[in-house]
Tab-separated table of C-alpha atoms and ligand atoms in Angstrom:
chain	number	residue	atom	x	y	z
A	274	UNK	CA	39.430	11.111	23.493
A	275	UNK	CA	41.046	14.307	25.166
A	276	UNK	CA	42.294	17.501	23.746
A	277	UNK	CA	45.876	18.421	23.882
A	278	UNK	CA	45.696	20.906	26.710
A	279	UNK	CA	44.051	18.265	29.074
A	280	UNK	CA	46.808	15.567	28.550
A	281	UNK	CA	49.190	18.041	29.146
A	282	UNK	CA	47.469	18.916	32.120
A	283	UNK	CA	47.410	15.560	33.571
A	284	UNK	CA	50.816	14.399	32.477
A	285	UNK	CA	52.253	17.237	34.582
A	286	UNK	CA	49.917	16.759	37.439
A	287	UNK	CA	50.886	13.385	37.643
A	288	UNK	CA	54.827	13.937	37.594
A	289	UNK	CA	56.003	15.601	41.019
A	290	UNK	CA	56.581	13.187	43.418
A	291	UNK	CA	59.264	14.570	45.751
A	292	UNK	CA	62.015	13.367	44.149
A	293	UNK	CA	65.484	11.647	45.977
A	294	UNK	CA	68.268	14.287	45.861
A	295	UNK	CA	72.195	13.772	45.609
A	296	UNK	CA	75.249	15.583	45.685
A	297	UNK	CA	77.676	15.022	42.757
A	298	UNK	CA	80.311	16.671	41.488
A	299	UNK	CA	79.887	20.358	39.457
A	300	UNK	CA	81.540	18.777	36.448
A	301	UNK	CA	78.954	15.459	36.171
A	302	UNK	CA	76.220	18.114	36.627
A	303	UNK	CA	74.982	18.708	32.549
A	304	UNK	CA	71.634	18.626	32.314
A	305	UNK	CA	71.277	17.846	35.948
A	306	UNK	CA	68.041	19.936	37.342
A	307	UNK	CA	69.739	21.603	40.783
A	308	UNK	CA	67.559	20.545	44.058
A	309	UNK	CA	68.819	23.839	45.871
A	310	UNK	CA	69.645	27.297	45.250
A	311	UNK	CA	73.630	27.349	44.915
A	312	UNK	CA	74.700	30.664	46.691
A	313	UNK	CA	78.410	32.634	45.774
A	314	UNK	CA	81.066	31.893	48.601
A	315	UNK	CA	82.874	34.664	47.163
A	316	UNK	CA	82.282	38.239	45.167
A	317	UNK	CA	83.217	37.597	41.748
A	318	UNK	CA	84.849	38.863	40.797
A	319	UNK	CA	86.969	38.996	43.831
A	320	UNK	CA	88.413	42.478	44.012
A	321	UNK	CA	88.237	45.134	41.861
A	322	UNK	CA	89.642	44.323	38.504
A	323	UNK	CA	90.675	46.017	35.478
A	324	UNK	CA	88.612	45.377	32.111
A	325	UNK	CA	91.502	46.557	29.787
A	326	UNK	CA	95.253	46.415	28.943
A	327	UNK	CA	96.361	50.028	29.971
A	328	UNK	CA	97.227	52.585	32.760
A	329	UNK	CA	95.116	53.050	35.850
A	330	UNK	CA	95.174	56.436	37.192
A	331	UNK	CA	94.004	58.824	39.873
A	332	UNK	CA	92.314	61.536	37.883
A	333	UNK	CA	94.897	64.671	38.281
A	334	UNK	CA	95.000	68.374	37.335
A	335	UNK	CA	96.726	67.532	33.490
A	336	UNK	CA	96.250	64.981	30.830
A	337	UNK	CA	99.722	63.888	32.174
A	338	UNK	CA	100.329	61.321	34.383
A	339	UNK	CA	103.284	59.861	35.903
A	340	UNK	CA	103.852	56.199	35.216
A	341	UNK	CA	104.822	54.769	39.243
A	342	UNK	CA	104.540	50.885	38.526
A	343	UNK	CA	103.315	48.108	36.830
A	344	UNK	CA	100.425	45.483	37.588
A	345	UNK	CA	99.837	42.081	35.855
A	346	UNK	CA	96.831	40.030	35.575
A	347	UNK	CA	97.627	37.362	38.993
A	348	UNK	CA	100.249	40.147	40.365
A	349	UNK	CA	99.385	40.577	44.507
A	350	UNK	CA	101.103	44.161	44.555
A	351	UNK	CA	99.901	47.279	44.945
A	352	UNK	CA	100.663	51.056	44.660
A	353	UNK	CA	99.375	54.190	46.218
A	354	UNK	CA	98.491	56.347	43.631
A	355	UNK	CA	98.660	60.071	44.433
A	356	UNK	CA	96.637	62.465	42.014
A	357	UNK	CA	98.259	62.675	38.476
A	358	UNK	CA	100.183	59.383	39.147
A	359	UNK	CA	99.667	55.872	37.257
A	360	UNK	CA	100.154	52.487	37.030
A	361	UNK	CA	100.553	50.507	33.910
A	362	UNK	CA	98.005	47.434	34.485
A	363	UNK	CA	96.845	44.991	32.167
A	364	UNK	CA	93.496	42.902	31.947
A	365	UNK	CA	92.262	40.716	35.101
A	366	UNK	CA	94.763	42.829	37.151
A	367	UNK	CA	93.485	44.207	40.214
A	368	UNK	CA	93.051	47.589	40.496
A	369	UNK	CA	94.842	49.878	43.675
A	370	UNK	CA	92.178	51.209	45.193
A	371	UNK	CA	93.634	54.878	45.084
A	372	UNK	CA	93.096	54.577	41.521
A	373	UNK	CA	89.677	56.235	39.856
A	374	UNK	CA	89.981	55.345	36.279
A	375	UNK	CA	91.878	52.544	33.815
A	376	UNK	CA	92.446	54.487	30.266
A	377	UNK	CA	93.141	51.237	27.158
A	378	UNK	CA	96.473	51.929	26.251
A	379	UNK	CA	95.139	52.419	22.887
A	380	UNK	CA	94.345	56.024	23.827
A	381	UNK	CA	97.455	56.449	25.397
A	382	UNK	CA	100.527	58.518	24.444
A	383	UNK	CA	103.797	57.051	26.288
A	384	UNK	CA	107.054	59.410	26.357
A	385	UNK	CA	109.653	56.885	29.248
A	386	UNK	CA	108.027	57.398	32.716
A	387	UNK	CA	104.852	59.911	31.469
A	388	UNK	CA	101.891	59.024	29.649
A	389	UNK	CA	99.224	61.392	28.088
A	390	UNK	CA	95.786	60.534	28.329
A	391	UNK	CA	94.326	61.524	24.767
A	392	UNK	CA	90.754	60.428	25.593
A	393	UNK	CA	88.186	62.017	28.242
A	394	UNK	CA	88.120	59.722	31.630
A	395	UNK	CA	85.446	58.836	34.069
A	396	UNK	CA	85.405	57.520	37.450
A	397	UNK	CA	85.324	54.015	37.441
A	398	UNK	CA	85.807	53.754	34.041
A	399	UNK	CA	87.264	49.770	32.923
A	400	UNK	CA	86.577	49.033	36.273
A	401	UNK	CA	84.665	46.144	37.367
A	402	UNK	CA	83.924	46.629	41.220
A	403	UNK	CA	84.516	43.826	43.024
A	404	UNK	CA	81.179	41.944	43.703
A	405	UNK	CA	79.810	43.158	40.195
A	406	UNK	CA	78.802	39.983	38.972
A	407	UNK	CA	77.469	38.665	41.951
A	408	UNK	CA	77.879	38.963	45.709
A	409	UNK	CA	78.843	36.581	48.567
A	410	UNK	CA	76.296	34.939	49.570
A	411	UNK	CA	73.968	35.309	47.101
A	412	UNK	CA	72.301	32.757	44.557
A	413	UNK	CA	74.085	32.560	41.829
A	414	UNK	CA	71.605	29.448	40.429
A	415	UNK	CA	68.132	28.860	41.629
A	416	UNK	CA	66.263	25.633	42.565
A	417	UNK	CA	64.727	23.722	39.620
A	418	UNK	CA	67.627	25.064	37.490
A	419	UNK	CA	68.488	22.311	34.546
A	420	UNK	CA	72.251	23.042	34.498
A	421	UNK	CA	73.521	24.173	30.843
A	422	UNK	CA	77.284	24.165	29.785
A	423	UNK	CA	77.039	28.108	30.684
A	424	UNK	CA	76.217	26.997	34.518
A	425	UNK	CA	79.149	24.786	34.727
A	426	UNK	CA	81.546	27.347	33.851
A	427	UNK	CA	79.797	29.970	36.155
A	428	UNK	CA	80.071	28.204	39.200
A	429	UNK	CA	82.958	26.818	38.297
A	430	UNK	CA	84.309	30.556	38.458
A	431	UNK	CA	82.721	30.727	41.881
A	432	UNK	CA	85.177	28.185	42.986
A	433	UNK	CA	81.893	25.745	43.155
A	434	UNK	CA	82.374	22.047	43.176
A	435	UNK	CA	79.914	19.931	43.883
A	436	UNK	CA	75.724	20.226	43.329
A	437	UNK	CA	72.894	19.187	45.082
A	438	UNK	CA	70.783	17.952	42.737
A	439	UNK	CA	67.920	16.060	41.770
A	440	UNK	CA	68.088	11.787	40.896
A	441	UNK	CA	67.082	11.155	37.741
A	442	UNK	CA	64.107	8.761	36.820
A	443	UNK	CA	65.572	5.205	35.725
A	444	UNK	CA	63.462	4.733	32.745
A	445	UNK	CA	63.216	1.565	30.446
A	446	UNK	CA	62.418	2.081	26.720
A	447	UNK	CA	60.073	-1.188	25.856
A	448	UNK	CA	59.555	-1.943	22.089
A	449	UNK	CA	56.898	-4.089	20.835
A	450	UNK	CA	56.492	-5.783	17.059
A	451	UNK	CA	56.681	-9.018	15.290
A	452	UNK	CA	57.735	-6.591	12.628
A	453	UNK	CA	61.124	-5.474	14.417
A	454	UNK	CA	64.721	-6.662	13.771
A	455	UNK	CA	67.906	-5.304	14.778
A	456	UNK	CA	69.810	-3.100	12.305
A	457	UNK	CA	72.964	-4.920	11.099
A	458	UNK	CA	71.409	-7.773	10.332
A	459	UNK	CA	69.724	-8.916	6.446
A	460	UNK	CA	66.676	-7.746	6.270
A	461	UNK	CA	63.858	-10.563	5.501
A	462	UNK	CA	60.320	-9.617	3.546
A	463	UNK	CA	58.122	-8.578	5.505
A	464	UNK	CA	60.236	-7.380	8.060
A	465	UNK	CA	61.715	-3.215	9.354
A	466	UNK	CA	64.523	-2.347	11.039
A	467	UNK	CA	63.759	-1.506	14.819
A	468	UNK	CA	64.608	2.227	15.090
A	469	UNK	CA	62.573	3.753	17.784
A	470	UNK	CA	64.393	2.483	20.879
A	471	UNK	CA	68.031	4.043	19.299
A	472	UNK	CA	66.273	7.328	18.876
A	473	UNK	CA	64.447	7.715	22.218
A	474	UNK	CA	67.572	6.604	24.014
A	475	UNK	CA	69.599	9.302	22.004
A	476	UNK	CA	67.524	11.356	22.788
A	477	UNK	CA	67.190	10.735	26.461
A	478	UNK	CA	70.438	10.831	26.614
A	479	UNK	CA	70.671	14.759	24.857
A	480	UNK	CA	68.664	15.520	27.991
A	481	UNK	CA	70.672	13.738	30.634
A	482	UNK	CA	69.317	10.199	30.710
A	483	UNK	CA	72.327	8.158	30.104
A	484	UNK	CA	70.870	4.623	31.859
A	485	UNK	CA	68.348	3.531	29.865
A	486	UNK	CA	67.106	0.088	29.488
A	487	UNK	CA	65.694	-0.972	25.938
A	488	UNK	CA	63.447	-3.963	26.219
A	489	UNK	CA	61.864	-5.936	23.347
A	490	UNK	CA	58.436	-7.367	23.630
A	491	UNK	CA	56.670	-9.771	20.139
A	492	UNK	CA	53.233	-9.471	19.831
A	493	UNK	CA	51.736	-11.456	21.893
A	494	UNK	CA	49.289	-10.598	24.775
A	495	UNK	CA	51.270	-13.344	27.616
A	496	UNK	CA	54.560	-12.167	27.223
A	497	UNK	CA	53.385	-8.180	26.670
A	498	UNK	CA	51.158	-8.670	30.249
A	499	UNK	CA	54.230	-10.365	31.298
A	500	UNK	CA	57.499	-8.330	30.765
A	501	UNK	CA	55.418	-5.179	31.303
A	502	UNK	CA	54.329	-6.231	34.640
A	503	UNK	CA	58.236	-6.857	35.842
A	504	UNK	CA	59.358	-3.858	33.862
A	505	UNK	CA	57.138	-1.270	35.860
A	506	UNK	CA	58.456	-2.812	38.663
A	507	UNK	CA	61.645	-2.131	38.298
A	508	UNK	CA	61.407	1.227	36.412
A	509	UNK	CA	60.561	4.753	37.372
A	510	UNK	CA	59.436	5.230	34.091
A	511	UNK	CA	57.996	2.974	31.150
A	512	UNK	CA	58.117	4.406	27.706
A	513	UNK	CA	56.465	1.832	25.279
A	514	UNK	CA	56.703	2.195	21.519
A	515	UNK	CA	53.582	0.355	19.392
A	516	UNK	CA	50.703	-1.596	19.882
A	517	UNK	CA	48.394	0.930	21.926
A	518	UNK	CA	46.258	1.440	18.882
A	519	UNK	CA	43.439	-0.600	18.089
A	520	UNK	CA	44.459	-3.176	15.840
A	521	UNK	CA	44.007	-7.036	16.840
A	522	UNK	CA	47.670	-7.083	17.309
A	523	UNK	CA	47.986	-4.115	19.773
A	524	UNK	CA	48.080	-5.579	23.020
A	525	UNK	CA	50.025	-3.139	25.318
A	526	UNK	CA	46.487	-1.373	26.376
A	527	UNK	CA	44.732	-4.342	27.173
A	528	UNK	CA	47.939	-5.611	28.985
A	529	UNK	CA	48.659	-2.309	31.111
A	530	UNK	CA	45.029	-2.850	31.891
A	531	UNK	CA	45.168	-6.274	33.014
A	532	UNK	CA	48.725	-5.692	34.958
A	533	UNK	CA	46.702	-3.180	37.267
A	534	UNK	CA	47.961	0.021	35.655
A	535	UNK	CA	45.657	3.014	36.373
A	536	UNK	CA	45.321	4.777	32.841
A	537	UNK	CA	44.865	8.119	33.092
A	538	UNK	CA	44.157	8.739	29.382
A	539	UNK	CA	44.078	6.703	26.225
A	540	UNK	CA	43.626	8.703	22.649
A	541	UNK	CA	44.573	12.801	22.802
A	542	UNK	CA	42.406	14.410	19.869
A	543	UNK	CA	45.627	15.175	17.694
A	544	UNK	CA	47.558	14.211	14.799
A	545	UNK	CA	50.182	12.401	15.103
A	546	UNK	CA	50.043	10.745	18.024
A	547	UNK	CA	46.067	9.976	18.486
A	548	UNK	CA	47.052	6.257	20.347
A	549	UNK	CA	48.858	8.030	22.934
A	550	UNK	CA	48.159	6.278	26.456
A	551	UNK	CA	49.436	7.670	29.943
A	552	UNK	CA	48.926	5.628	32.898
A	553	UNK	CA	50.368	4.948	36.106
A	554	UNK	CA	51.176	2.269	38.929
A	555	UNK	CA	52.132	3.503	42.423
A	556	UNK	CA	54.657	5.583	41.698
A	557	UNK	CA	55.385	4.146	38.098
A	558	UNK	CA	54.539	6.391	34.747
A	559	UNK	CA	53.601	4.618	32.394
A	560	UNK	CA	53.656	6.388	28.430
A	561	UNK	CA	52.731	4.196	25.287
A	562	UNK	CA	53.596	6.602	22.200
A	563	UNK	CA	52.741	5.476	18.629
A	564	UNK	CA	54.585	2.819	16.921
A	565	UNK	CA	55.028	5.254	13.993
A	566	UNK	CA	58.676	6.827	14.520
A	567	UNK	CA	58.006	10.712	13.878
A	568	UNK	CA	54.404	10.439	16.006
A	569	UNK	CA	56.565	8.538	18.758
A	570	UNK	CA	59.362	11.423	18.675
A	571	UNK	CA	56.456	14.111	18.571
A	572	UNK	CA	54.932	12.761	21.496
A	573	UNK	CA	57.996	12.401	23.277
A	574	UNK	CA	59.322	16.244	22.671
A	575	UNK	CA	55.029	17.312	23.833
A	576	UNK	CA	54.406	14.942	26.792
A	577	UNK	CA	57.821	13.430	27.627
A	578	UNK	CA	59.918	15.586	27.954
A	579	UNK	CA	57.889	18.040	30.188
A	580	UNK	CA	57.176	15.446	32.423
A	581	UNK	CA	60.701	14.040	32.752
A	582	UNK	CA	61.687	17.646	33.907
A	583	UNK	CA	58.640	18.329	36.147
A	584	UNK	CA	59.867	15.014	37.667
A	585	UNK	CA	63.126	16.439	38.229
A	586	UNK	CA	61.509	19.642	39.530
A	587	UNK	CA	63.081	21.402	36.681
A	588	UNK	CA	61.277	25.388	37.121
A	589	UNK	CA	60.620	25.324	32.903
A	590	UNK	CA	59.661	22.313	32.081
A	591	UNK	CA	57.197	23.132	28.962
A	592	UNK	CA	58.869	23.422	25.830
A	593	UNK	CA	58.866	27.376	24.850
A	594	UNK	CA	56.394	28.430	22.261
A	595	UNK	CA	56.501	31.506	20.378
A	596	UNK	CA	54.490	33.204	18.145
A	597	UNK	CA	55.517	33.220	14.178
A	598	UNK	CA	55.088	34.639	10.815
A	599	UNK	CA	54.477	31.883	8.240
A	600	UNK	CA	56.821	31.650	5.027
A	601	UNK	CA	54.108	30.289	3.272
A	602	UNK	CA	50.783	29.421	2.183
A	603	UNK	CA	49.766	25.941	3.678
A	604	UNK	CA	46.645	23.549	2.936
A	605	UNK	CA	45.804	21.758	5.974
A	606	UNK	CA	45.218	18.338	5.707
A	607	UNK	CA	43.213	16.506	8.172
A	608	UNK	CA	42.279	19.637	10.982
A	609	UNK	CA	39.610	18.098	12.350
A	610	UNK	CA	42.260	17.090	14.889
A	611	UNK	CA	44.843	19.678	16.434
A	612	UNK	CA	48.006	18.913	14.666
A	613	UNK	CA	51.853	19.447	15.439
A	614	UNK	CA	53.914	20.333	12.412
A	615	UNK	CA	57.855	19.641	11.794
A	616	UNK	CA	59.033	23.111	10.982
A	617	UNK	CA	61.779	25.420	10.767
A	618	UNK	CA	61.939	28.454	11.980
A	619	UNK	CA	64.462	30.792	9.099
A	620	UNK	CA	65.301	34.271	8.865
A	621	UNK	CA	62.004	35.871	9.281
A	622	UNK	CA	59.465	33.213	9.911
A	623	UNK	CA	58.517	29.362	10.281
A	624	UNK	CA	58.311	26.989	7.407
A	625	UNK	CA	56.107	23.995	7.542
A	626	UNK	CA	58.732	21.106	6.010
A	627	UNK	CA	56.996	18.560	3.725
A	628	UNK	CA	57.236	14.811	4.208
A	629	UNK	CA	54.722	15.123	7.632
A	630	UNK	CA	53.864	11.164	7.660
A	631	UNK	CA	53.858	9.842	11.148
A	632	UNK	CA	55.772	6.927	9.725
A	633	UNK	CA	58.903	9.149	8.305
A	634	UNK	CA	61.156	10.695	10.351
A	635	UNK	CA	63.288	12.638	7.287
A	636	UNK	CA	61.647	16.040	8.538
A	637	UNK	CA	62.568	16.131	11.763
A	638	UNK	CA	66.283	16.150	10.690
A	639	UNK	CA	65.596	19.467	8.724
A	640	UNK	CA	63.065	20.069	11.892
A	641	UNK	CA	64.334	23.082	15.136
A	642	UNK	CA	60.255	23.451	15.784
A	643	UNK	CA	57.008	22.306	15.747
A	644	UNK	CA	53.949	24.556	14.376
A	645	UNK	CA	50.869	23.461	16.467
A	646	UNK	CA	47.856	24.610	14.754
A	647	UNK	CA	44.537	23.925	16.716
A	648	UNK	CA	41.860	21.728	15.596
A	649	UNK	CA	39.549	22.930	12.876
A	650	UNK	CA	41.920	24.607	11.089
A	651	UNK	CA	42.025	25.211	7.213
A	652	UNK	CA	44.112	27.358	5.243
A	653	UNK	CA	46.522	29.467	6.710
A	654	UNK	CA	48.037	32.346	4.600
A	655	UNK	CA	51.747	33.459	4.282
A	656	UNK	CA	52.163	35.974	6.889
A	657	UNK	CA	49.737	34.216	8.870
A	658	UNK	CA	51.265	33.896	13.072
A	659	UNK	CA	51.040	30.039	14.270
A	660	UNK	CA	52.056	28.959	17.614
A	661	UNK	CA	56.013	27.838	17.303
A	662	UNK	CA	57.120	25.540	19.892
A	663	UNK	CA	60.828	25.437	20.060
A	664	UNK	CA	62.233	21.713	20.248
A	665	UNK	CA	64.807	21.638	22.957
A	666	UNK	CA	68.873	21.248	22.509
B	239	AMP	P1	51.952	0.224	15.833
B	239	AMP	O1	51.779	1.470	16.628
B	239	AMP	O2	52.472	-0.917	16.607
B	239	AMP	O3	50.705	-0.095	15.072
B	239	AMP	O4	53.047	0.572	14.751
B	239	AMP	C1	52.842	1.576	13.792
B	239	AMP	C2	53.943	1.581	12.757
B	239	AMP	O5	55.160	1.878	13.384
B	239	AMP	C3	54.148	0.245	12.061
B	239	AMP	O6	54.421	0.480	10.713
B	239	AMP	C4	55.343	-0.327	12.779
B	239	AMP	O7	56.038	-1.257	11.999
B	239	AMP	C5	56.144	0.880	13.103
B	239	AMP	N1	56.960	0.683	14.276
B	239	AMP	C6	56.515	0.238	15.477
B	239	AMP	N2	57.519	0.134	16.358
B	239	AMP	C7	58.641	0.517	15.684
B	239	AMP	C8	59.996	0.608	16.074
B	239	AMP	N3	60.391	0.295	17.304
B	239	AMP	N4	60.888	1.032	15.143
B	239	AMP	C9	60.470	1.373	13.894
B	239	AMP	N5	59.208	1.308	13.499
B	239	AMP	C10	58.280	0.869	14.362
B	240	MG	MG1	52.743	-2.903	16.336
């Protein structure tokens, strides 16, 4: 058995590959990790621009200024301002550039053609100079970027349309149980609704993985050796759900083994999630997470996910972890293993949330973090800092 850090270690080491890249277009491009810096083909903004409804002026001898013209936002027209003059301009309008100053007409005192400026000016002043926000032909986005909403609308405003970016990994989400059957149908003794393959592929898909494949597998070792083998295959990555532990009825170790599937661990010293293999064949990555829904989903967000964006060549692809003030007193049950937490991080602190069964998943609804506390651990005070790892989206 391994500790966390070592798992984590080997997961990422065993995730760059040198991905394909494509180009696609700036608006498919959510979550899409870029596979080149994108560079400005223009200053933005584009000329200098006013930041305010008002009057632009050339800074005269008097509070008074003489009103010569008038400049909306999209207007191409321009006036040479001589000192004392102004032009009435409004916001997004660009600015002559014999004018020093735009004054918000808020501060403003119009009598027909003259207005009196009631409020000190500078140079410059609700100006934005062209170039301010960025420069031609500089980056505007760096390599390994996962593109956010924010992105889009940036280089949209650049007058960007397409991205070079990285493919993603076609992945296959392979469930395995005699116990399983499909919600939406009755629900015999003895039996659970299958629920792990619609939450991994939702949550695949909140990071960008829209074409995933859900396979089931029954347990039984010829048909697990079987539809593994073609599966990894035809996938760039294999996330299996159930049957790595150790029961007689866990077969999906024993058949990754057989199949010619390197493992490069099997059981991380943590709770939940102890099962956890990681394996790989040629350039296949194999994960088998718990069975258990909420050690499947924690074991996803630690090992997963980070991988999946290392893959991509994403530059952060470790979820962030902060440090944070407990709410409360906890007990810790079980610390002879390091153990992730569902908690939520409120006003001043984190809160550990109750209901922390591998098999129930209530928590992480209620859950934005997870408190990792390292093995050994015992009680922890209120007040106490624990290490807060932020669960992504
Ligand atoms: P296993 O890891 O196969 O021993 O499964 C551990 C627990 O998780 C058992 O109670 C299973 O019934 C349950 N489980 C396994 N796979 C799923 C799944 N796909 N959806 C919901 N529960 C599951
Ligand atoms: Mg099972």
């Amino acid at each position: 058995m391994i500790t966390i850090e070592k798992a984590l270690e080997l997961v990422l080491l065993h995730s760059s590959k040198g991905v394909k890249t494509k180009e696609i277009s700036l608006s498919d491009g959510l979550e899409y990790v870029l596979a080149s810096d994108v560079c400005s083909e223009i200053d933005m903004p584009p000329f200098r621009q006013s930041a305010m409804d008002g009057y632009a002026v050339r800074i005269g001898e008097t509070n008074r200024y003489k009103v010569i013209g008038e400049i909306q936002a999209g207007d191409n027209s321009t006036f040479l301002l001589n000192k004392g003059d102004a032009v009435r301009i409004f916001t997004g309008a660009p600015v002559p550039d014999t004018a020093d100053a735009v004054m918000m007409q808020e501060k403003v005192n119009i009598e027909g053609d003259t207005v009196t400026i009631e409020a000190p000016l500078k140079i410059m002043m609700n100006i934005r100079p062209k170039g301010e926000q960025i420069k031609k032909g500089t980056i505007a986005l760096p390599k390994g970027t996962s593109v956010k909403a924010a992105h889009i609308g940036f280089l949209t405003g650049l007058g960007i349309t397409t991205l070079q970016v990285a493919e993603k990994p076609t992945i296959a989400v392979v469930v395995t149980g005699n116990e399983l059957i499909q919600a939406g149908q009755e629900l015999p003794f003895g039996k659970i609704y299958e629920s792990n393959s619609a939450m991994l592929v939702a949550t695949l898909k909140e990071f960008g993985y829209c074409n995933v494949q859900v396979i089931s597998i029954k347990d039984d070792y010829g048909s697990t050796k079987k539809i593994l083998a073609t599966t990894i295959e035809n996938f760039d990555v294999v996330i299996v759900t159930g049957g790595v532990s150790v029961g007689d009825y866990d077969f999906v170790g024993k058949a990754l083994n057989a199949i010619g599937v390197d493992e490069i661990f099997h059981k991380v010293k943590q709770k939940p999630g102890k099962p956890l293999f990681f394996g790989k064949k040629e350039e296949t990555a194999i994960f088998g997470l718990p069975g258990n829904p909420a050690a499947a989903l924690t074991c996803f967000y630690v090992y997963v996910y980070p991988f999946l964006k290392k893959y991509e060549g994403a530059e952060d692809a470790h979820l962030l972890t902060i440090s944070q003030p407990l709410l409360h007193h906890y007990t810790v049950i079980g610390g002879d293993r390091a153990q992730f937490l569902k908690a939520k991080i409120q006003g001043d602190g984190v809160g550990i949330l109750g209901a922390q069964s591998s098999a129930m998943l209530s928590a992480f609804g209620t859950a934005n973090a997870l408190v990792f506390l390292p093995e050994n651990s015992t009680e922890l005070l209120k007040g106490e800092i624990v290490k807060t790892m932020l669960l992504p989206n």
